[in-house]
Amino acid sequence: MSRLSDANVSIAKEIIGRYPRPKSALIPLLHLAQEQHGWVSNESMSHIAELVGVTPAEVYGTASFYEMFKFHPVGRYCIDVCTNISCQLLGAWELLEHAERRLGVRAGSTTDDGMFTLEDVECIAACTEAPAIEVNYRYRYRVTPDDFDALIDKLTAGRLGDEVPRFGTLARVRQRTTDRWSGAGTTAQAEVDAR
Amino acid sequence: MSEVPSFHVAGLVPTGPKIITSRFDVEDGYTYDGYVRTGGYQALRTALGKTPQQVHEEVRTSEMQGRGGAGFPTGTKWGFLPPNVFPRYLVVNGDESEPGTYKDRLLMELDPHQLIEGIVISCYAFEAVQAFLYVRGEMALAQERLARALNDAYANDIVGTNVLGHDFSVDVTLTWGAGAYIVGEETALIESLEGERGMPRLKPPYFPAAKGLYMQPTIVNNVETLANVPWIVTESGQAFHDIGAPTSTGMRMFAVSGHVERPGVFEVPNGTTTFRMLFEAPEYGGGVRGGRSVKAFIPGGASAMWFYPEHLDLPLDKPTVDKAGSMLGSGAIVVMDDTTDMVAACWRIVRFFARESCGKCTPCREGTTWLERILKRILDGHGRAEDLDTLMAVSESISPGIAWPPRQTTICPLGPSAVSPIASAVGRFRDEFEHYIDHGRPIDGVARHPIPGPSTEPAHA
Ligand SMILES: Cc1cc2nc3c(=O)[nH]c(=O)nc-3n(C[C@H](O)[C@H](O)[C@H](O)COP(=O)(O)O)c2cc1C
Ligand code: SF4
Ligand code: FES
């Protein structure tokens, strides 16, 4: 039930085809699974293992190294507050404290209604726009407590649907493999591998 | 809350051409049409009219230093590829995550075609058949813009079979990470690209140029580095070399964050602009916040040793900054004014390294964790008299001699990077640490942050 859908299996195969070795597609495929279900389950990792030709343990071994993959359901919106140095200097902890109060959860947890997960994260490359946050990896800059409240209100009312997709969806534009794809790298590597 | 970043593009004190930020204020500069209308993909035509060796020679002449952190000359790096070993790959490092660093994301979001043009030209110059563009996972907009740009580039004969009708073919695969700072280290990036945990490789082999992706010759370059390549091809390597200082050529992007009136990302002449100009000039930082003074600043990302007011007049020149005991690193400058709590600043940076250690080697995995816990208990008011000595002893075991450039007992430079903030803050502001230990609170006049209390047992270091 939490295997990849047929449509996503076709996308997965296209992605695998862009790498000289199938295992290189692991991270993109894990993102695809997370996009479909909102998190990464054992079943979807087994399915990815089949598609790539490795064991499920290898898939989990890789996946568990990376912060963005969630192995249990999280909120529809994941709010990441950067508290690293540039943001700390400009009020990130004050903002995080406000966020915890507003959402009624500590950083690292999810609200009871499953709407919001709050995280205290490392630098997100927006240091000149401190304090900076991301909602499902979409940026908000120079956020005041009032801005934060307005954001939560809008998300709760479903008024940012277009701009901020549900957790798990990253880029909504995918690279396509066209007939101009040369395949030279893949072919040349296959020759090296065969030696 | 603003949704548009307030980057400012250089124009004054001192001036230089906009090399890589020229389309930042072009509304549709990120689209194929906008790019072509503003001169885009002309450099690729020029490059394809030359031999690969000639293009490589232009880059060598420019003496451009890599913008990813280590500052290694790009033309020289390309020259390390062993002759006649194929296939060769290009891996583009778009993992930008060194605290304070903010420029690669702008280049990917606002001018993705410029990066693609730089990638295709570079692959031509060193005969790579495929490039992997590895974008940090948390950057959804950059991934979207690059995916669309690549689809358009393929459709317009820029990438793929027979680029612009020439007999050169190359593929660019957009790929992306999933949250791990260490993946920015080039061998960890390669591991990640092979579908593994992102852990740095043991050396030798010393350079990915010899044995990199799938143990094939591989060039790893930073996004900003490659974004400069089209200009070098159009205007010549010598023209690039003529900008800035002979020891740090070209224009360079610097992010100035922290306590300045106008934090921003500026493209300025490398090697000649000084820190003071960046902080004080109205077109850049606009002065320290609230008319206060600089207590310390980080010149090149969280891994760098800190600088103090006496360093303000140093130029942004690699050998000068190296000699003064730090590095320009990834162009990440963080300004701390005289209200900054140095113990809190030190702890926050060390916590970063403790969280991001990949765990492969003991001095880094254990050492950074101990350092973080000791600093946190000092901050929480439970510091002990021997804590400063313990901090130095643990630092010593990660980076013997606690010197600059750091020596290391670890596989990669992440471990020693955690020592930089400690050596800097304890070295210069020892009295502030002692005050915390004696009184359980900071010295008067510094700002306190509501940092959550102890979440773990005190360290048994
Ligand atoms: C811990 C660590 C993190 C790094 N992170 C990055 C990064 O995020 N982006 C980057 O381009 N280089 C990073 N580097 C440097 C890369 O290893 C490599 O030197 C660089 O990408 C080479 O590109 P350049 O020659 O164009 O500068 C990091 C290095 C270390 C040791
Ligand atoms: S120094 Fe740290 S990050 Fe680098 S390999 Fe060792 S444990 Fe990993
Ligand atoms: S320190 Fe917060 S975005 Fe870089």
XYZ file of C-alpha atoms and ligand atoms in Angstrom:
699
model
C 0.000 0.000 0.000
C 2.844 2.341 0.504
C 4.727 1.152 -2.560
C 5.346 3.721 -5.251
C 2.391 4.341 -7.542
C 2.593 3.276 -11.180
C 3.060 6.878 -12.244
C 5.927 7.270 -9.790
C 7.498 3.988 -10.896
C 7.761 5.436 -14.424
C 9.314 8.600 -13.029
C 11.668 6.472 -10.930
C 12.801 4.526 -13.985
C 13.455 7.729 -15.869
C 15.515 9.056 -12.954
C 17.539 5.831 -12.667
C 18.305 6.058 -16.385
C 20.100 9.360 -15.907
C 22.849 7.834 -13.747
C 25.685 5.568 -14.863
C 24.871 3.260 -11.936
C 21.342 2.726 -10.593
C 22.270 3.084 -6.912
C 23.121 6.753 -7.573
C 19.381 7.385 -7.885
C 18.705 6.407 -4.255
C 18.301 9.870 -2.755
C 16.044 11.198 -5.539
C 13.902 8.049 -5.265
C 13.594 8.410 -1.497
C 12.388 11.962 -2.084
C 9.856 10.583 -4.558
C 8.557 8.163 -1.927
C 8.397 10.941 0.628
C 6.492 13.078 -1.864
C 3.916 10.331 -2.394
C 3.319 9.456 1.265
C 4.596 12.410 3.274
C 7.223 10.162 4.894
C 9.395 7.155 4.063
C 8.031 3.774 5.147
C 9.775 0.391 5.226
C 7.559 -0.759 2.390
C 8.539 2.089 0.127
C 12.209 1.497 0.935
C 11.788 -2.170 -0.045
C 10.174 -1.095 -3.277
C 13.046 1.310 -4.006
C 15.484 -1.509 -3.254
C 13.784 -3.636 -5.912
C 13.893 -0.845 -8.452
C 17.570 -0.083 -7.847
C 18.777 -3.638 -7.311
C 20.129 -3.358 -3.753
C 18.891 -4.692 -0.409
C 16.310 -2.827 1.691
C 18.960 -2.544 4.426
C 21.217 -0.647 2.054
C 18.401 1.741 1.238
C 17.717 2.346 4.921
C 21.448 2.643 5.580
C 21.643 5.535 3.162
C 18.299 7.119 3.999
C 18.890 7.235 7.747
C 21.998 9.377 7.280
C 20.016 12.297 5.896
C 18.031 14.759 7.986
C 15.229 15.391 5.490
C 13.917 11.830 5.385
C 11.252 11.137 7.982
C 10.565 7.558 9.056
C 7.253 8.338 10.714
C 4.454 10.702 9.757
C 5.147 14.398 10.360
C 3.000 17.495 10.031
C 1.496 18.686 6.789
C 3.783 21.680 7.221
C 7.287 21.354 8.547
C 8.534 24.652 9.930
C 12.288 24.917 10.171
C 13.649 27.790 12.235
C 17.352 28.447 11.671
C 19.133 29.150 14.959
C 22.675 29.157 13.596
C 25.045 32.036 14.230
C 23.783 34.787 11.909
C 20.186 34.091 12.891
C 21.028 33.703 16.596
C 22.574 37.176 16.511
C 19.335 38.612 15.152
C 16.746 36.934 17.353
C 16.304 33.341 16.182
C 15.906 31.936 19.703
C 13.310 34.562 20.537
C 11.474 33.565 17.380
C 11.737 29.854 18.179
C 10.425 30.459 21.687
C 7.482 32.338 20.214
C 6.861 29.536 17.701
C 6.842 26.924 20.474
C 4.309 28.949 22.424
C 2.119 29.629 19.419
C 2.058 25.998 18.269
C 2.067 24.524 21.769
C 4.887 22.088 21.004
C 8.621 21.969 21.617
C 11.005 22.062 18.666
C 11.249 18.538 17.325
C 7.572 17.684 17.731
C 4.303 17.755 15.830
C 1.036 19.377 16.824
C -1.791 17.024 17.840
C -3.836 17.876 14.773
C -0.972 16.779 12.515
C -0.723 20.199 10.883
C 2.678 21.443 12.011
C 6.082 20.015 12.851
C 8.518 22.502 14.360
C 12.280 22.053 13.967
C 15.352 23.942 15.187
C 17.708 23.650 12.210
C 21.188 24.542 11.045
C 22.033 27.322 8.571
C 19.705 27.332 5.550
C 21.753 29.740 3.396
C 19.700 32.859 3.986
C 22.029 34.383 6.576
C 21.657 37.973 5.394
C 17.864 37.636 5.792
C 17.966 36.615 9.453
C 16.079 35.334 11.223
C 15.156 32.995 8.392
C 12.799 30.054 8.344
C 11.547 27.502 5.842
C 8.082 26.012 5.519
C 8.317 22.729 3.622
C 11.593 24.107 2.246
C 10.074 27.385 1.024
C 11.811 30.424 2.509
C 10.498 33.238 4.684
C 12.913 36.058 5.482
C 13.422 38.441 8.423
C 10.564 36.858 10.318
C 9.076 38.678 13.322
C 6.745 36.971 15.816
C 3.816 38.747 14.138
C 4.922 37.475 10.737
C 5.093 34.017 12.212
C 1.529 34.214 13.533
C 0.251 35.512 10.214
C 1.996 32.647 8.449
C 0.433 30.040 10.736
C -2.999 31.629 10.247
C -2.637 31.500 6.476
C -1.388 27.921 6.457
C -4.190 26.825 8.786
C -6.777 28.489 6.559
C -5.249 26.770 3.514
C -4.463 30.094 1.891
C -0.906 29.230 0.834
C -1.800 26.023 -0.981
C -0.183 26.986 -4.274
C 2.949 28.377 -2.810
C 3.608 25.771 -0.146
C 2.727 22.215 -1.158
C 2.228 19.508 1.447
C 5.347 18.180 3.191
C 7.363 15.851 0.976
C 6.970 17.737 -2.278
C 10.174 19.497 -3.220
C 10.586 20.819 -6.759
C 7.323 20.802 -8.671
C 9.232 20.922 -11.944
C 11.143 17.764 -12.874
C 14.006 17.289 -15.237
C 12.806 15.351 -18.305
C 14.839 12.946 -20.353
C 14.331 13.955 -23.984
C 15.559 12.446 -27.234
C 18.461 14.873 -27.045
C 19.797 12.910 -24.047
C 23.150 11.624 -25.285
C 23.659 8.793 -22.786
C 27.407 8.993 -23.388
C 28.297 8.973 -19.697
C 26.121 5.973 -18.989
C 27.455 3.994 -21.929
C 31.088 4.799 -21.229
C 30.717 3.835 -17.571
C 29.033 0.560 -18.537
C 32.119 -0.258 -20.608
C 34.414 0.495 -17.672
C 32.231 -1.587 -15.341
C 32.292 -4.510 -17.760
C 36.086 -4.633 -17.775
C 8.255 39.751 6.489
C 9.794 40.180 3.081
C 9.772 37.455 0.468
C 12.312 39.083 -1.799
C 15.898 38.971 -0.595
C 17.551 42.317 -0.235
C 20.776 41.569 -2.041
C 22.667 44.583 -3.203
C 24.941 44.467 -6.175
C 28.236 46.254 -6.058
C 28.755 49.537 -7.768
C 31.025 51.603 -5.552
C 34.173 51.537 -3.429
C 35.923 50.037 -5.312
C 34.143 49.235 -8.534
C 34.285 46.379 -10.961
C 32.087 44.778 -13.571
C 29.129 42.660 -12.521
C 30.417 39.319 -13.652
C 28.023 36.823 -12.151
C 25.310 38.986 -10.618
C 24.509 40.917 -13.802
C 21.027 39.352 -14.136
C 20.011 39.565 -10.500
C 17.843 42.577 -11.190
C 16.579 41.361 -14.578
C 13.062 40.231 -13.827
C 13.075 37.208 -16.119
C 16.838 36.662 -15.947
C 16.261 33.096 -14.784
C 14.325 32.061 -17.905
C 15.830 30.858 -21.160
C 14.473 33.855 -23.092
C 15.669 36.336 -20.502
C 19.090 34.738 -20.476
C 19.523 34.713 -24.237
C 18.203 38.279 -24.547
C 20.926 39.470 -22.161
C 23.780 37.830 -24.044
C 23.488 34.313 -22.658
C 24.984 31.292 -24.439
C 27.289 33.483 -26.538
C 30.241 32.272 -24.489
C 29.355 28.676 -25.332
C 29.462 29.500 -29.045
C 32.830 31.189 -28.568
C 34.154 28.217 -26.610
C 33.040 25.677 -29.193
C 34.939 27.685 -31.822
C 38.150 26.991 -29.920
C 39.890 23.778 -28.946
C 39.265 22.380 -25.462
C 42.904 23.139 -24.622
C 42.442 26.791 -25.566
C 39.422 27.108 -23.285
C 41.316 25.431 -20.443
C 44.189 27.856 -21.061
C 41.881 30.879 -20.628
C 40.756 29.556 -17.259
C 44.352 28.893 -16.279
C 45.320 32.451 -17.259
C 42.502 33.901 -15.149
C 44.053 32.299 -12.039
C 40.566 32.101 -10.607
C 40.578 30.462 -7.199
C 37.754 28.044 -6.419
C 34.901 29.673 -4.493
C 33.873 26.604 -2.482
C 36.159 27.187 0.478
C 39.657 25.894 -0.157
C 40.470 28.498 -2.819
C 42.388 26.145 -5.091
C 43.138 27.541 -8.595
C 40.563 26.091 -10.979
C 42.739 25.855 -14.084
C 45.386 23.965 -12.134
C 42.818 21.557 -10.698
C 41.536 20.712 -14.175
C 45.141 20.000 -15.140
C 45.314 17.171 -12.588
C 43.082 14.926 -14.683
C 45.175 11.957 -15.798
C 45.531 11.991 -19.591
C 43.598 9.457 -21.611
C 41.460 8.059 -18.803
C 37.766 8.173 -19.672
C 34.934 8.666 -18.896
C 35.527 11.831 -16.904
C 32.863 13.554 -14.880
C 32.111 16.989 -13.521
C 30.402 17.204 -10.152
C 28.936 20.593 -9.350
C 28.901 21.369 -5.652
C 25.649 23.195 -4.930
C 25.387 21.953 -1.356
C 25.964 25.395 0.184
C 25.608 24.896 3.939
C 28.594 26.444 5.714
C 27.011 28.775 8.293
C 27.100 32.353 7.040
C 27.366 31.338 3.376
C 24.754 32.647 0.988
C 25.564 33.087 -2.685
C 25.353 29.750 -4.504
C 21.608 29.597 -3.812
C 21.152 33.063 -5.338
C 23.176 32.041 -8.389
C 21.024 28.929 -8.835
C 17.696 30.681 -8.273
C 18.341 33.909 -10.143
C 20.639 32.853 -12.984
C 20.429 29.083 -13.510
C 21.348 29.280 -17.202
C 24.627 31.036 -16.432
C 25.575 28.061 -14.277
C 24.491 25.602 -16.974
C 26.534 27.512 -19.558
C 29.570 27.379 -17.238
C 29.041 23.640 -16.760
C 28.787 22.863 -20.473
C 31.853 24.969 -21.315
C 33.863 23.338 -18.524
C 32.879 19.834 -19.651
C 34.028 20.788 -23.131
C 37.336 22.134 -21.805
C 38.283 18.957 -19.941
C 36.352 16.468 -22.034
C 33.796 15.309 -19.495
C 30.850 13.324 -20.854
C 28.469 14.003 -17.998
C 27.979 16.534 -15.239
C 26.060 16.026 -12.012
C 24.551 19.142 -10.563
C 24.127 18.384 -6.869
C 21.819 20.915 -5.240
C 21.262 21.076 -1.512
C 18.030 19.244 -0.596
C 16.473 22.110 1.326
C 16.496 24.433 -1.710
C 13.215 23.668 -3.476
C 13.106 26.848 -5.576
C 16.675 26.375 -6.828
C 15.797 22.799 -7.824
C 12.697 23.983 -9.652
C 14.460 26.764 -11.522
C 17.356 24.485 -12.492
C 15.018 21.708 -13.665
C 13.131 24.117 -15.900
C 16.370 25.680 -17.133
C 17.817 22.262 -17.980
C 14.667 21.230 -19.829
C 14.880 24.437 -21.864
C 18.600 24.017 -22.424
C 18.064 20.495 -23.759
C 15.246 21.713 -25.995
C 17.490 24.427 -27.417
C 20.496 22.225 -28.255
C 22.581 23.635 -25.396
C 22.943 20.281 -23.649
C 22.708 16.715 -24.972
C 23.703 15.206 -28.280
C 25.783 17.495 -30.516
C 25.699 20.734 -28.570
C 24.769 23.586 -30.967
C 25.396 21.258 -33.884
C 29.013 20.690 -32.856
C 30.341 17.156 -32.485
C 30.594 17.617 -28.710
C 27.919 15.906 -26.581
C 27.340 16.150 -22.858
C 24.577 15.374 -20.372
C 23.742 17.260 -17.213
C 21.915 15.344 -14.482
C 20.157 17.396 -11.850
C 20.448 15.650 -8.529
C 19.802 16.749 -4.991
C 20.701 16.013 -1.427
C 18.658 15.375 1.670
C 20.153 17.402 4.489
C 23.731 16.782 5.655
C 26.361 19.517 5.863
C 29.249 17.089 5.450
C 28.081 16.255 1.942
C 29.626 19.587 0.915
C 33.055 17.988 1.389
C 33.945 16.765 -2.080
C 34.555 13.082 -1.394
C 31.445 12.878 0.799
C 29.529 14.480 -2.058
C 30.787 11.770 -4.378
C 29.749 9.061 -1.912
C 26.303 10.629 -1.679
C 26.092 10.719 -5.452
C 26.851 7.005 -5.495
C 23.829 6.454 -3.256
C 25.811 5.998 -0.043
C 25.898 7.703 3.336
C 27.714 11.005 2.826
C 30.970 10.224 4.590
C 34.329 11.587 3.439
C 36.692 9.077 1.853
C 40.014 8.063 3.338
C 42.999 9.461 1.478
C 44.799 8.397 -0.695
C 43.617 8.750 -3.403
C 44.188 12.414 -2.696
C 42.290 14.039 -5.503
C 38.950 13.172 -7.077
C 40.632 14.376 -10.284
C 42.492 11.050 -10.284
C 39.854 8.821 -8.709
C 36.458 10.322 -8.012
C 32.932 9.341 -8.959
C 32.868 5.550 -9.593
C 36.662 5.811 -9.192
C 36.842 7.667 -12.510
C 38.584 11.031 -13.009
C 36.258 13.684 -11.607
C 36.388 17.440 -11.184
C 34.415 18.848 -8.273
C 33.759 22.572 -8.550
C 31.630 25.016 -6.640
C 28.620 26.750 -8.215
C 30.126 30.241 -8.036
C 33.382 28.998 -9.572
C 31.586 27.611 -12.615
C 29.294 30.631 -12.941
C 32.392 32.736 -13.676
C 33.494 30.568 -16.608
C 31.264 32.104 -19.334
C 32.620 35.595 -18.589
C 36.208 34.334 -18.666
C 35.578 32.795 -22.089
C 33.888 35.913 -23.477
C 36.175 38.537 -22.007
C 39.391 36.471 -21.695
C 41.311 35.049 -18.782
C 43.578 38.084 -18.802
C 40.617 40.464 -18.369
C 39.552 38.453 -15.314
C 43.100 38.489 -13.985
C 43.201 42.271 -14.347
C 40.390 42.660 -11.783
C 41.128 42.604 -8.070
C 44.603 41.733 -6.824
C 47.071 39.466 -8.657
C 46.877 37.099 -5.684
C 43.042 37.001 -5.624
C 41.676 37.659 -9.071
C 38.247 38.574 -10.364
C 35.074 39.672 -8.672
C 33.760 37.641 -5.794
C 30.508 37.319 -3.878
C 30.538 37.946 -0.154
C 27.595 37.546 2.189
C 27.753 40.044 5.040
C 25.434 38.992 7.836
C 24.972 39.682 11.524
C 25.143 43.085 13.151
C 25.315 45.471 10.200
C 22.642 47.909 9.121
C 22.301 46.412 5.650
C 23.132 42.727 5.647
C 23.475 41.598 2.056
C 25.273 39.693 -0.646
C 27.745 41.816 -2.579
C 29.829 41.146 -5.676
C 33.040 43.082 -5.111
C 36.572 43.140 -6.503
C 38.387 40.295 -4.837
C 41.688 41.091 -3.202
C 41.292 44.855 -2.972
C 38.076 45.519 -1.052
C 38.660 45.624 2.695
C 36.514 44.268 5.496
C 35.981 47.817 6.719
C 34.572 48.888 3.343
C 32.223 45.933 3.332
C 30.932 46.716 6.820
C 30.833 50.493 6.614
C 30.281 51.721 3.051
C 26.678 52.872 2.571
C 26.350 50.733 -0.559
C 27.411 47.627 1.348
C 26.914 46.952 5.059
C 26.040 50.555 5.849
C 27.750 50.541 9.221
C 27.547 48.425 12.324
C 24.000 48.202 13.692
C 22.905 51.114 15.854
C 26.257 52.888 15.505
C 27.926 50.284 17.712
C 31.399 48.849 17.243
C 32.760 45.531 15.996
C 33.769 43.094 18.725
C 34.735 40.239 16.403
C 33.903 38.969 12.950
C 34.130 35.704 11.107
C 35.857 36.225 7.760
C 35.073 32.997 5.919
C 32.359 30.812 7.391
C 31.900 28.997 10.682
C 35.050 26.918 10.142
C 37.267 30.012 10.065
C 39.208 31.560 12.927
C 37.652 34.831 14.067
C 39.024 38.287 13.403
C 38.875 41.391 15.627
C 38.836 45.186 15.121
C 42.557 45.228 14.336
C 41.838 43.169 11.204
C 39.265 45.548 9.718
C 41.640 47.065 7.197
C 42.805 43.789 5.741
C 41.863 43.344 2.094
C 39.787 40.353 1.010
C 42.903 38.775 -0.396
C 43.579 35.074 0.094
C 47.301 35.152 0.996
C 46.860 38.194 3.255
C 43.990 36.634 5.178
C 45.768 33.264 5.356
C 48.829 34.975 6.763
C 46.760 36.817 9.361
C 45.622 33.439 10.670
C 42.246 32.723 9.114
C 40.621 32.197 5.721
C 38.178 33.723 3.282
C 36.645 30.275 2.885
C 33.247 30.487 1.284
C 32.860 34.276 1.396
C 30.763 34.198 4.547
C 31.359 37.184 6.789
C 29.515 37.398 10.108
C 29.745 40.617 12.099
C 29.349 40.567 15.892
C 28.975 43.888 17.681
C 29.990 44.769 21.240
C 26.738 43.404 22.716
C 27.470 39.864 21.531
C 27.654 37.073 24.097
C 30.849 35.349 22.971
C 30.186 32.193 24.980
C 26.804 31.781 23.297
C 28.275 32.518 19.865
C 31.051 29.989 20.407
C 28.620 27.332 21.674
C 26.241 27.767 18.739
C 28.945 27.218 16.158
C 30.367 24.239 18.024
C 26.874 22.745 18.299
C 26.683 22.930 14.522
C 29.807 20.834 14.067
C 28.753 18.387 16.770
C 25.425 17.877 15.031
C 26.941 17.587 11.583
C 29.901 15.310 12.337
C 29.422 12.271 10.115
C 30.710 9.984 12.866
C 33.341 8.202 10.837
C 36.276 9.102 13.086
C 36.420 9.113 16.874
C 38.199 12.409 17.645
C 35.563 14.306 15.680
C 32.478 12.296 16.640
C 33.264 12.178 20.368
C 35.330 15.355 20.599
C 32.812 17.716 19.046
C 30.066 16.257 21.246
C 32.120 16.785 24.410
C 33.020 20.319 23.383
C 29.374 21.141 22.786
C 28.231 19.729 26.127
C 30.926 21.503 28.112
C 30.116 24.819 26.447
C 26.411 24.281 27.010
C 26.849 23.639 30.708
C 28.950 26.805 31.030
C 26.153 28.662 29.261
C 23.565 27.062 31.528
C 25.433 28.324 34.595
C 26.910 24.965 35.618
C 30.457 25.561 34.433
C 33.357 24.150 36.437
C 36.761 25.677 37.095
C 38.553 23.046 35.001
C 36.245 23.402 31.983
C 38.409 25.770 29.957
C 41.385 23.443 30.290
C 39.226 20.503 29.270
C 37.994 22.408 26.230
C 41.565 23.036 25.161
C 42.633 19.453 25.853
C 39.801 18.026 23.764
C 40.549 20.552 21.025
C 44.176 19.513 21.105
C 43.213 15.880 20.510
C 41.231 16.847 17.416
C 43.700 19.380 16.076
C 47.182 18.970 17.566
C 48.812 22.317 18.341
C 45.512 24.197 17.806
C 47.290 26.148 15.100
C 46.307 27.726 11.805
C 46.225 26.181 9.273
C 44.931 23.345 11.453
C 46.538 19.971 11.735
C 44.158 17.067 12.131
C 43.815 13.637 13.678
C 40.661 13.187 11.638
C 39.755 12.094 8.125
C 38.446 15.458 6.979
C 38.662 19.100 8.113
C 35.239 19.133 9.835
C 36.627 18.053 13.200
C 39.315 20.764 13.339
C 36.709 23.308 12.215
C 34.967 22.919 15.574
C 38.189 24.018 17.227
C 38.287 27.397 15.415
C 35.482 29.059 17.418
C 36.917 27.719 20.671
C 40.473 28.828 19.974
C 39.095 32.208 18.878
C 36.566 32.879 21.624
C 38.441 31.380 24.579
C 41.698 32.863 23.307
C 40.388 36.400 23.067
C 37.484 36.536 25.530
C 38.675 34.193 28.283
C 37.350 36.613 30.897
C 33.821 36.190 29.540
C 34.032 32.408 29.954
C 35.465 32.787 33.453
C 32.705 35.170 34.398
C 30.103 32.636 33.283
C 31.824 29.897 35.275
C 32.110 32.043 38.422
C 28.736 33.765 38.324
C 26.534 31.593 36.128
C 25.704 34.495 33.843
C 27.337 36.622 31.160
C 29.280 39.805 31.787
C 27.256 42.998 31.916
C 26.232 44.620 28.676
C 25.837 41.558 26.484
C 22.572 40.327 25.035
C 21.119 37.072 26.378
C 19.278 34.673 24.100
C 16.468 32.430 25.347
C 18.449 29.285 24.560
C 16.595 26.223 25.889
C 18.042 24.770 29.081
C 19.977 21.555 29.474
C 18.399 18.799 27.457
C 21.009 16.208 28.365
C 22.962 15.098 31.418
C 26.117 17.090 32.117
C 29.085 15.832 30.116
C 31.527 13.494 31.796
C 34.477 14.839 29.926
C 33.348 20.075 5.828
C 33.414 20.674 4.458
C 32.274 21.251 3.894
C 32.309 21.801 2.627
N 31.165 22.349 2.108
C 31.185 22.867 0.850
C 30.002 23.399 0.269
O 28.924 23.422 0.882
N 30.069 23.888 -0.992
C 31.238 23.878 -1.708
O 31.256 24.294 -2.864
N 32.373 23.389 -1.171
C 32.371 22.871 0.078
N 33.531 22.348 0.599
C 34.748 22.344 -0.255
C 34.739 21.154 -1.206
O 35.318 20.025 -0.559
C 35.554 21.418 -2.463
O 36.806 21.874 -2.100
C 34.940 22.445 -3.389
O 33.612 22.115 -3.711
C 35.756 22.535 -4.642
O 35.236 23.533 -5.501
P 36.102 24.801 -5.939
O 37.471 24.316 -6.290
O 35.368 25.317 -7.120
O 36.111 25.727 -4.787
C 33.514 21.796 1.888
C 34.655 21.239 2.461
C 34.620 20.692 3.725
C 35.858 20.099 4.283
S 36.359 14.648 10.716
Fe 34.225 14.397 11.400
S 33.008 14.791 9.569
Fe 35.120 14.427 8.876
S 35.201 12.229 8.418
Fe 35.805 12.448 10.579
S 33.870 12.191 11.733
Fe 33.314 12.600 9.607
S 22.657 31.313 9.919
Fe 20.494 31.260 9.653
S 20.355 31.102 7.492
Fe 22.515 31.020 7.774
